Structures are given as C-alpha cells and as structure tokens.
mmCIF file of C-alpha atoms and ligand atoms in Angstrom:
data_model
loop_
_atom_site.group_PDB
_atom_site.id
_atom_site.type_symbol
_atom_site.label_atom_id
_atom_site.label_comp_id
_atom_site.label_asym_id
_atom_site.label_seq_id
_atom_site.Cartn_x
_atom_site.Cartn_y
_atom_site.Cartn_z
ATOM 1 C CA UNK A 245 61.840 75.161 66.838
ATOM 2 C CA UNK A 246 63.314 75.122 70.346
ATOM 3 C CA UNK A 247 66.115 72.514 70.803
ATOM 4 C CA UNK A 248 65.358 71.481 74.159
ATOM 5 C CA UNK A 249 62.305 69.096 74.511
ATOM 6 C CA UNK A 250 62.581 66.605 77.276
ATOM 7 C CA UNK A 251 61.123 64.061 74.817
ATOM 8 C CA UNK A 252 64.197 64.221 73.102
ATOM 9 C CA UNK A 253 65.958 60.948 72.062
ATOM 10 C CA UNK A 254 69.383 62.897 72.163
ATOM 11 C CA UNK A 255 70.211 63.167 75.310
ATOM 12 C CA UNK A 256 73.072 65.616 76.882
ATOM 13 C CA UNK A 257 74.772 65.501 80.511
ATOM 14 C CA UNK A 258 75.480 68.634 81.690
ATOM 15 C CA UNK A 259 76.129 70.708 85.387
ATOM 16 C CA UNK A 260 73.241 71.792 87.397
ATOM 17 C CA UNK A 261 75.564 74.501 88.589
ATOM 18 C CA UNK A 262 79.631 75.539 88.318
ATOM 19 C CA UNK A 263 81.333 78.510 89.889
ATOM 20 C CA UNK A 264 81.120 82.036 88.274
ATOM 21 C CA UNK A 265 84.158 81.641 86.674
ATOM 22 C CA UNK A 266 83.733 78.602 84.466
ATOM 23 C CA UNK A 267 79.952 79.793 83.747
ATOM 24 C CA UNK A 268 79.296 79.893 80.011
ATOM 25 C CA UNK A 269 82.481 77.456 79.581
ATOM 26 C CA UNK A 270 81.368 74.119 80.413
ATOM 27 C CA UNK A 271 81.876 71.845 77.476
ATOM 28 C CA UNK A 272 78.356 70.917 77.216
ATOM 29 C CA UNK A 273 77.830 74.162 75.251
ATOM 30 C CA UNK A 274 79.700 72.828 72.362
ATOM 31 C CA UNK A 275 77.267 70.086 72.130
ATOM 32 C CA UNK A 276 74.808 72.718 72.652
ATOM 33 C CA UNK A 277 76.069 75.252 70.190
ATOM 34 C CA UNK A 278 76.057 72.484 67.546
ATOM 35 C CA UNK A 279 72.371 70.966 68.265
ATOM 36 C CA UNK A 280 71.127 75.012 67.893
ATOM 37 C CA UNK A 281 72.570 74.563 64.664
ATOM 38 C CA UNK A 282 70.982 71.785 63.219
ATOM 39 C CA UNK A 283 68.073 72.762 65.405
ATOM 40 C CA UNK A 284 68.246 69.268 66.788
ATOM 41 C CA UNK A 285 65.621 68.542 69.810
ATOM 42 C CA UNK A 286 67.814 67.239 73.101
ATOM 43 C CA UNK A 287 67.021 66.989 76.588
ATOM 44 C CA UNK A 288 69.476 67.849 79.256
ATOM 45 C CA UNK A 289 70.262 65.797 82.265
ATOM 46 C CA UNK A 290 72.174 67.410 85.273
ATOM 47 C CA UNK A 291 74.914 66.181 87.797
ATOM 48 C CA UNK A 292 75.796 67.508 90.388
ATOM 49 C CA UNK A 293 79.591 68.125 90.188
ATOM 50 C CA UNK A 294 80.380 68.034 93.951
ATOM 51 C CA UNK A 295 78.746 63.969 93.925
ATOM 52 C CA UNK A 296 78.679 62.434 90.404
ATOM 53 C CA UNK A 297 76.611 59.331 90.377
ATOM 54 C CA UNK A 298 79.609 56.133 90.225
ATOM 55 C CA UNK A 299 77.457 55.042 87.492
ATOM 56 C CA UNK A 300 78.178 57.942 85.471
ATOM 57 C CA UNK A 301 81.117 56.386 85.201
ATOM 58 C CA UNK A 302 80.110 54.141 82.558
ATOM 59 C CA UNK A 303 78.874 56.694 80.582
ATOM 60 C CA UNK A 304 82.027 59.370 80.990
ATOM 61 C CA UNK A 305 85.248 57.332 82.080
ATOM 62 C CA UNK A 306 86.094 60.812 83.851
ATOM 63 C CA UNK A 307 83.182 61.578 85.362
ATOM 64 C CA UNK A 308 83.480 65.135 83.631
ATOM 65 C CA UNK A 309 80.952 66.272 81.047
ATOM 66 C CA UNK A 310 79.353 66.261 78.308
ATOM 67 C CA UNK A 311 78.202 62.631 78.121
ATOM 68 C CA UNK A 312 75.966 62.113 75.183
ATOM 69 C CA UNK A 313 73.464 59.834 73.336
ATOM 70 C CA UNK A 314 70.856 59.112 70.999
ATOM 71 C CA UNK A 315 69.097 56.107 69.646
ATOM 72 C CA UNK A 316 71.911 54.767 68.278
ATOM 73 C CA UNK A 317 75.374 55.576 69.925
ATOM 74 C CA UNK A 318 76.732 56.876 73.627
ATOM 75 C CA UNK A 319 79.496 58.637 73.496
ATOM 76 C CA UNK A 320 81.701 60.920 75.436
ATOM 77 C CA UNK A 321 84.518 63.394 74.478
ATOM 78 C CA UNK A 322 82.881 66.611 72.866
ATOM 79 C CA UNK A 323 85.399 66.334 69.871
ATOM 80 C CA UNK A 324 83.473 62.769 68.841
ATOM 81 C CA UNK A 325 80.177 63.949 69.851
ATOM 82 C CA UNK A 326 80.758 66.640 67.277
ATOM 83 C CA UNK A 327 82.166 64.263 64.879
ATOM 84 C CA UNK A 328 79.091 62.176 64.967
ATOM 85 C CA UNK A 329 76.617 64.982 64.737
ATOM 86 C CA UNK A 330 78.753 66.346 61.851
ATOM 87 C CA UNK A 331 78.586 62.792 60.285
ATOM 88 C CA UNK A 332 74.686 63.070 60.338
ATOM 89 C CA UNK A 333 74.345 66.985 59.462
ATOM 90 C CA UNK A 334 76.423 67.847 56.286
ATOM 91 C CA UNK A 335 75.994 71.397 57.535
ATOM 92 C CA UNK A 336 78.438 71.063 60.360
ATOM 93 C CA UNK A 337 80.811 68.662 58.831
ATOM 94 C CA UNK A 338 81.380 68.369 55.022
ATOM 95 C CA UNK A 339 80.644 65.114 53.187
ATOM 96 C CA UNK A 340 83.356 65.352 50.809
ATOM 97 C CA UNK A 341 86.086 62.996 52.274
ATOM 98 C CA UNK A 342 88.994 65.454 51.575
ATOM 99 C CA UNK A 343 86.793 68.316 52.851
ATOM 100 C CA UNK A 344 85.357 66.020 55.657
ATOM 101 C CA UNK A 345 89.223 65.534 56.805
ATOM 102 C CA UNK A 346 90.264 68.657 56.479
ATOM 103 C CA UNK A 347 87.535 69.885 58.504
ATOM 104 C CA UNK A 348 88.567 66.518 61.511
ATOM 105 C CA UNK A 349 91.885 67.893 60.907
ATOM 106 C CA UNK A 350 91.273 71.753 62.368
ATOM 107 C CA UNK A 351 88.925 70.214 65.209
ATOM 108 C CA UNK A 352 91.793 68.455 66.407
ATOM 109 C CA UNK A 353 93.830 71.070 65.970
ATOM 110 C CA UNK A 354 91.867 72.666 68.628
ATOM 111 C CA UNK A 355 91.735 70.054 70.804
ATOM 112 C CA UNK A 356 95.244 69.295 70.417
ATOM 113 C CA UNK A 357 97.169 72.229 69.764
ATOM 114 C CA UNK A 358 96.048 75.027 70.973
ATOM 115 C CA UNK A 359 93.309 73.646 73.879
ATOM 116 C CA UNK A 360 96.540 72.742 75.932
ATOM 117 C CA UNK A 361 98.578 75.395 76.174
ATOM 118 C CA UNK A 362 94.619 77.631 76.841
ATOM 119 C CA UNK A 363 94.333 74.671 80.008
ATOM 120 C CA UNK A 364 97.860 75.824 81.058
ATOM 121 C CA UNK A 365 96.674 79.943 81.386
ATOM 122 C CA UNK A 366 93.908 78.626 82.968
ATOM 123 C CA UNK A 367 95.812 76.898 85.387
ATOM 124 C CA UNK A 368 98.354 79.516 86.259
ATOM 125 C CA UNK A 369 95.528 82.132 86.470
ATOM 126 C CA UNK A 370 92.701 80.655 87.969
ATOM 127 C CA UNK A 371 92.972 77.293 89.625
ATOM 128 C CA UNK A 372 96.766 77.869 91.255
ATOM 129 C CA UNK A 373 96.719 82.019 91.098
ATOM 130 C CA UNK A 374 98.226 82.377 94.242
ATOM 131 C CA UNK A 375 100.931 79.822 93.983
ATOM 132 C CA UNK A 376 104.458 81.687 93.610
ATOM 133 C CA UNK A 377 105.564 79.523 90.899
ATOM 134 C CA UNK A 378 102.688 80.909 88.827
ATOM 135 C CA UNK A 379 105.308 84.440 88.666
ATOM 136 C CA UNK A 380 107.917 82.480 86.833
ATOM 137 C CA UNK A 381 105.752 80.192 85.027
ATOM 138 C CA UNK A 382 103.054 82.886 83.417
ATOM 139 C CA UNK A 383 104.966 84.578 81.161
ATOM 140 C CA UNK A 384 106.110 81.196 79.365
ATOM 141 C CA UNK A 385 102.821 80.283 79.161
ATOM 142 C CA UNK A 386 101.442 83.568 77.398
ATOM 143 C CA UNK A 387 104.252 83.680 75.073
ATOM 144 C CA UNK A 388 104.068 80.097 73.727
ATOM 145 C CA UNK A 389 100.086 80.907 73.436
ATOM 146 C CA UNK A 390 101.183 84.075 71.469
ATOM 147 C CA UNK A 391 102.905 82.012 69.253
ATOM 148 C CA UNK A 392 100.269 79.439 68.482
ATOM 149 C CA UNK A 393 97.492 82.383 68.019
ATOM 150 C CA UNK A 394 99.960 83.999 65.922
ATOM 151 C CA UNK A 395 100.273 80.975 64.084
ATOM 152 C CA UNK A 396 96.546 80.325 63.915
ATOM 153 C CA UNK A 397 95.444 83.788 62.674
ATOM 154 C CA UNK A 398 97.943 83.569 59.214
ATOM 155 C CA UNK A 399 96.634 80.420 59.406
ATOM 156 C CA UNK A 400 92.730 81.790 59.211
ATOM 157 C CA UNK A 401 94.624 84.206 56.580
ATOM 158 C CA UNK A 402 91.365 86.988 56.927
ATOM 159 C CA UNK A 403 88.806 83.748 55.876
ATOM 160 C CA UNK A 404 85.417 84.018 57.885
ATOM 161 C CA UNK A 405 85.639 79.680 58.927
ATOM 162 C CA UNK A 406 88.630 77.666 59.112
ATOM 163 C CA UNK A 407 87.158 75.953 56.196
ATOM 164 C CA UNK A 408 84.982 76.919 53.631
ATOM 165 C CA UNK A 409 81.860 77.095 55.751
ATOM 166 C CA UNK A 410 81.312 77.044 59.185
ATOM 167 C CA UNK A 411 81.664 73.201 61.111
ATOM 168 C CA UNK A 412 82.240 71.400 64.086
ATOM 169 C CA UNK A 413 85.642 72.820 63.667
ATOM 170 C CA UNK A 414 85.309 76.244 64.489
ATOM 171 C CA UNK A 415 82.395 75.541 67.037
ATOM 172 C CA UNK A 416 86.007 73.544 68.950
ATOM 173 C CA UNK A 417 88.077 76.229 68.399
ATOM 174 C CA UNK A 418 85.906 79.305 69.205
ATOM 175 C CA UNK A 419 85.134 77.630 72.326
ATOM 176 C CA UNK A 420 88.604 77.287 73.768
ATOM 177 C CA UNK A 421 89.935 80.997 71.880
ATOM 178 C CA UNK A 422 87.081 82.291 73.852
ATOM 179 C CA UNK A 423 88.250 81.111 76.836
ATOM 180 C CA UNK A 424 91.515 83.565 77.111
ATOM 181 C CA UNK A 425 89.495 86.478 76.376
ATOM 182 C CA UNK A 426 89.812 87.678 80.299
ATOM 183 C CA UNK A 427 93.388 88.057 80.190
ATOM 184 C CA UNK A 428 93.451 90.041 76.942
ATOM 185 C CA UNK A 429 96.023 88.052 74.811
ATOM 186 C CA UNK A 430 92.899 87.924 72.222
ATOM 187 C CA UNK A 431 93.098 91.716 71.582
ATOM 188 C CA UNK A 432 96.108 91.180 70.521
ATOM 189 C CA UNK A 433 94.855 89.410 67.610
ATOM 190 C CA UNK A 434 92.463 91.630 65.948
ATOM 191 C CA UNK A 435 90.991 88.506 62.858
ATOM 192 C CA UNK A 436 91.051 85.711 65.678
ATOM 193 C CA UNK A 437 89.060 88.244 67.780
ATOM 194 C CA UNK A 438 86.568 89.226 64.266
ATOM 195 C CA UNK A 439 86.628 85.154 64.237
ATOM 196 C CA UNK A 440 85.578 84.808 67.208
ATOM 197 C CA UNK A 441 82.861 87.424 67.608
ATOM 198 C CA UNK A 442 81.723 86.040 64.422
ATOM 199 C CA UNK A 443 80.789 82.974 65.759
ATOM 200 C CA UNK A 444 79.704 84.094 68.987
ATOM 201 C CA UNK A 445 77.183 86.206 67.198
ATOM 202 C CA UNK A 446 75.811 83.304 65.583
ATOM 203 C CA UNK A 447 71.803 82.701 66.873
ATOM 204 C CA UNK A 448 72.570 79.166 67.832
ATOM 205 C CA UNK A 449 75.790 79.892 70.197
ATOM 206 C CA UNK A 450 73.387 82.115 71.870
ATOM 207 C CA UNK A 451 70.878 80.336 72.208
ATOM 208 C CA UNK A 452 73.252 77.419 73.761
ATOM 209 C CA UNK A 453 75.255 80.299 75.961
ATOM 210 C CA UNK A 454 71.840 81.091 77.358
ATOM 211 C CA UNK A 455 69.998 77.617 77.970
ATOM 212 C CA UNK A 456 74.132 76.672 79.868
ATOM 213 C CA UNK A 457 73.210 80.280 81.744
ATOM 214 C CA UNK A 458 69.533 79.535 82.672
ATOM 215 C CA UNK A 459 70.490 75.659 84.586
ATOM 216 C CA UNK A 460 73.353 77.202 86.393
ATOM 217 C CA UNK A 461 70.696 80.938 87.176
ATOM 218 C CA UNK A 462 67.644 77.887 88.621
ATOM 219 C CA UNK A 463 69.871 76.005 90.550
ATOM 220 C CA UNK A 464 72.342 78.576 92.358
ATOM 221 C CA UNK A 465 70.100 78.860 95.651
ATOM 222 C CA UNK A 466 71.195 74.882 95.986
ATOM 223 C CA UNK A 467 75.091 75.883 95.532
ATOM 224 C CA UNK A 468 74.964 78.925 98.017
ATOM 225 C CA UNK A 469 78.301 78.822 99.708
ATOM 226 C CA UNK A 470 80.148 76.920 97.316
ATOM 227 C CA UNK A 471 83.890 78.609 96.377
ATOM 228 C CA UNK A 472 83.671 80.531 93.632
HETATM 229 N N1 GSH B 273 88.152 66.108 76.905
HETATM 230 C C1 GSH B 273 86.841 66.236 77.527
HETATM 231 C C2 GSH B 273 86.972 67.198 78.670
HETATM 232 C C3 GSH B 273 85.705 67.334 79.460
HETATM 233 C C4 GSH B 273 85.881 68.264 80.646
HETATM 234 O O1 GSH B 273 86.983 68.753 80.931
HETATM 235 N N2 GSH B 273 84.771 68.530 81.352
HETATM 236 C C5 GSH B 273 84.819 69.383 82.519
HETATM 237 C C6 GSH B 273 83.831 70.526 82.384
HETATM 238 S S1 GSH B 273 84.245 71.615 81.072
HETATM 239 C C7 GSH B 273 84.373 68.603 83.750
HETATM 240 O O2 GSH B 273 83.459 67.804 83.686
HETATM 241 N N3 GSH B 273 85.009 68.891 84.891
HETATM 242 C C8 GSH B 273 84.661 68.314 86.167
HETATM 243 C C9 GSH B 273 85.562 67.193 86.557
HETATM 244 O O3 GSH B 273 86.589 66.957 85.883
HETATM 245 O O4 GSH B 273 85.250 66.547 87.561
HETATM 246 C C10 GSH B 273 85.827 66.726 76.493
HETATM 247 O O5 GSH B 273 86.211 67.520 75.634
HETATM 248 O O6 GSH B 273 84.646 66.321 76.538
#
C-alpha cells in the first residue's frame, strides 16, 4: 500500500522546497520514515518556509516542521509524534513498560545528547562557514562529537537496533548520525556507520527519503534564485 493518500486522516506539515543542502534532512522524514513502516496512509501539507501562514503558529509554536495530526491528537515535536505513533504500533515502540522506556529513553538520547552537539557542526560548517571564529571553534566541536559517537557505538556494542528490535528510537537517532556523514567523522566509526546504513537500507526510509525528494524536485522552478 502507498502511504500517501490525500484522504488520509493523518495529516503531516512539511516544506514545499529547502535548499540543496538540508534536502533529504527535513524532520518531516522521521514522521515519514515511521508511517512507511507501519504503512500508515498520510497526506502531506506544504509551507512555504520563506512565509509560514501566522496561523501555523497554533499548530507548531515555532513555525518549523513537522506539525502533525490525526483524528484524535495534534501534535508537534517529531520526538512525540513518534511517541504517539509508537504508542499505537507495537512495532515501532514496545508495549512492555520496561521495554517501552527503555526504548523513550534512547529516543531522547538522540534528541538530547547527541542531536546538539550534530546542530553545533552544522552550525560551524554550514550556516556560519565563513565566520573566523568557526577556525577556533570546529575542532572543539568535532572532538566532543567524537566522544559522544565513541560513546554511542560501545554503547550499540555490535547489536543491529539500540534495542531489541528496531523503534522510533533508532528512526531519531539514524536521522541526526546521518546528518554528519559529509564531514566524515562517521567513517570513523565503522558499527555506527553498519548502523546506520542498516537503517537507511530499510524499504520504508526510502520510500520516505524519496516522497521528501519528489515535493522539494515539483516545486524547485517556484524557489529559482533562492540561496542555496
Ligand atoms: N525540535 C523540533 C525541531 C523542528 C525543526 O528544527 N524543523 C526545521 C526543519 S528540520 C524547521 O522547520 N526549520 C525552519 C524554521 O525554523 O523556520 C522537532 O524535532 O520537530
């Protein structure tokens, strides 16, 4: 079954169109990725992100997306979108309350602890790149993400999933781990890279990469000009 249906009572917000560089990273595609899974029918709904809607505003306090619902919550943050679709699909999220916590436990975990200190390489190396500071401030960036991913891969110990089958957890922290893969600090870590080409090999992130891919492909001749 395909996913998206515009009948669909789950509805997702997403970007009709983002720079190059954040293509394929818009945290819709978590949402997305998850929804594959389940093979859950949801419509998308697109914003423009030069001119969100000051309505929008009621639906994402931040005006940033995903925004999400269904017929019977609205919700933003992608961490409690995932929550709740993990709370309806045992598949993603494991209904054995230790398990269950466990599992909430390594999703924050990559919100928390390691989604940071990715935002801070992303800011030294793409949205302030040719800042001076950046010379001085890159290096302590990289090694306290070295660190964490060094921590993180004993942590995986060689396992396939953070837990004992895959979940909303590693569909948080393959998303951000996936994000440093430009500047090469994930070679460095040969099971968080396995980890991560695991999951990205998975039908359903494809699937979500490439419906993310196709919005931003129809509606580029309306962003020509736009900084990349
Ligand atoms: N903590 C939020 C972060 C959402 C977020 O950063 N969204 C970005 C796209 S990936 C956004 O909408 N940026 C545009 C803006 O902030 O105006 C979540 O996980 O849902």
């Amino acid at each position: 079954m395909m996913p998206l249906d515009d009948n669909a009572a789950i509805e997702l917000t997403a970007f009709a169109w983002v720079p190059p560089f954040a293509q394929g990273y818009v945290r819709d595609l978590r949402i997305r990725w998850a929804l594959e899974e389940v093979a859950a029918p949801y419509r998308v709904r697109l914003l423009d992100v030069r001119s969100k809607p000051a309505e929008y505003l009621a639906e994402q306090p931040f005006g940033q997306v995903p925004a999400y619902r269904d017929e019977e919550v609205q919700l933003f943050e992608s961490g409690a979108i995932l929550i709740h679709l993990g709370l309806r699909h045992s598949e993603l999220l494991p209904a054995a309350h230790a398990e269950r916590m466990r599992t909430i436990a390594w999703l924050i975990a990559g919100l928390n602890s390691i989604e940071p200190q990715v935002g801070e390489l992303g800011s030294v190396d793409v949205f302030h790149k040719d800042e001076a500071w950046t010379g001085e401030r890159r290096p302590q960036v990289v090694d306290s993400l070295r660190r964490r991913f060094g921590q993180l891969q004993s942590a995986l110990g060689g396992a396939e999933w953070l837990t004992a089958g895959f979940s909303i957890a590693d569909i948080v922290m393959v998303s951000v781990l996936r994000e440093t893969r430009e500047c090469g600090l994930l070679d460095e870590f040969p099971e968080l890279s396995a980890y991560v080409a695991r999951a990205e090999a998975r039908p359903a992130f494809k699937q979500a990469l490439s419906d993310q891919l196709a919005a931003f492909r129809a509606h580029e001749p309306q962003f020509q000009g736009e900084a990349a």
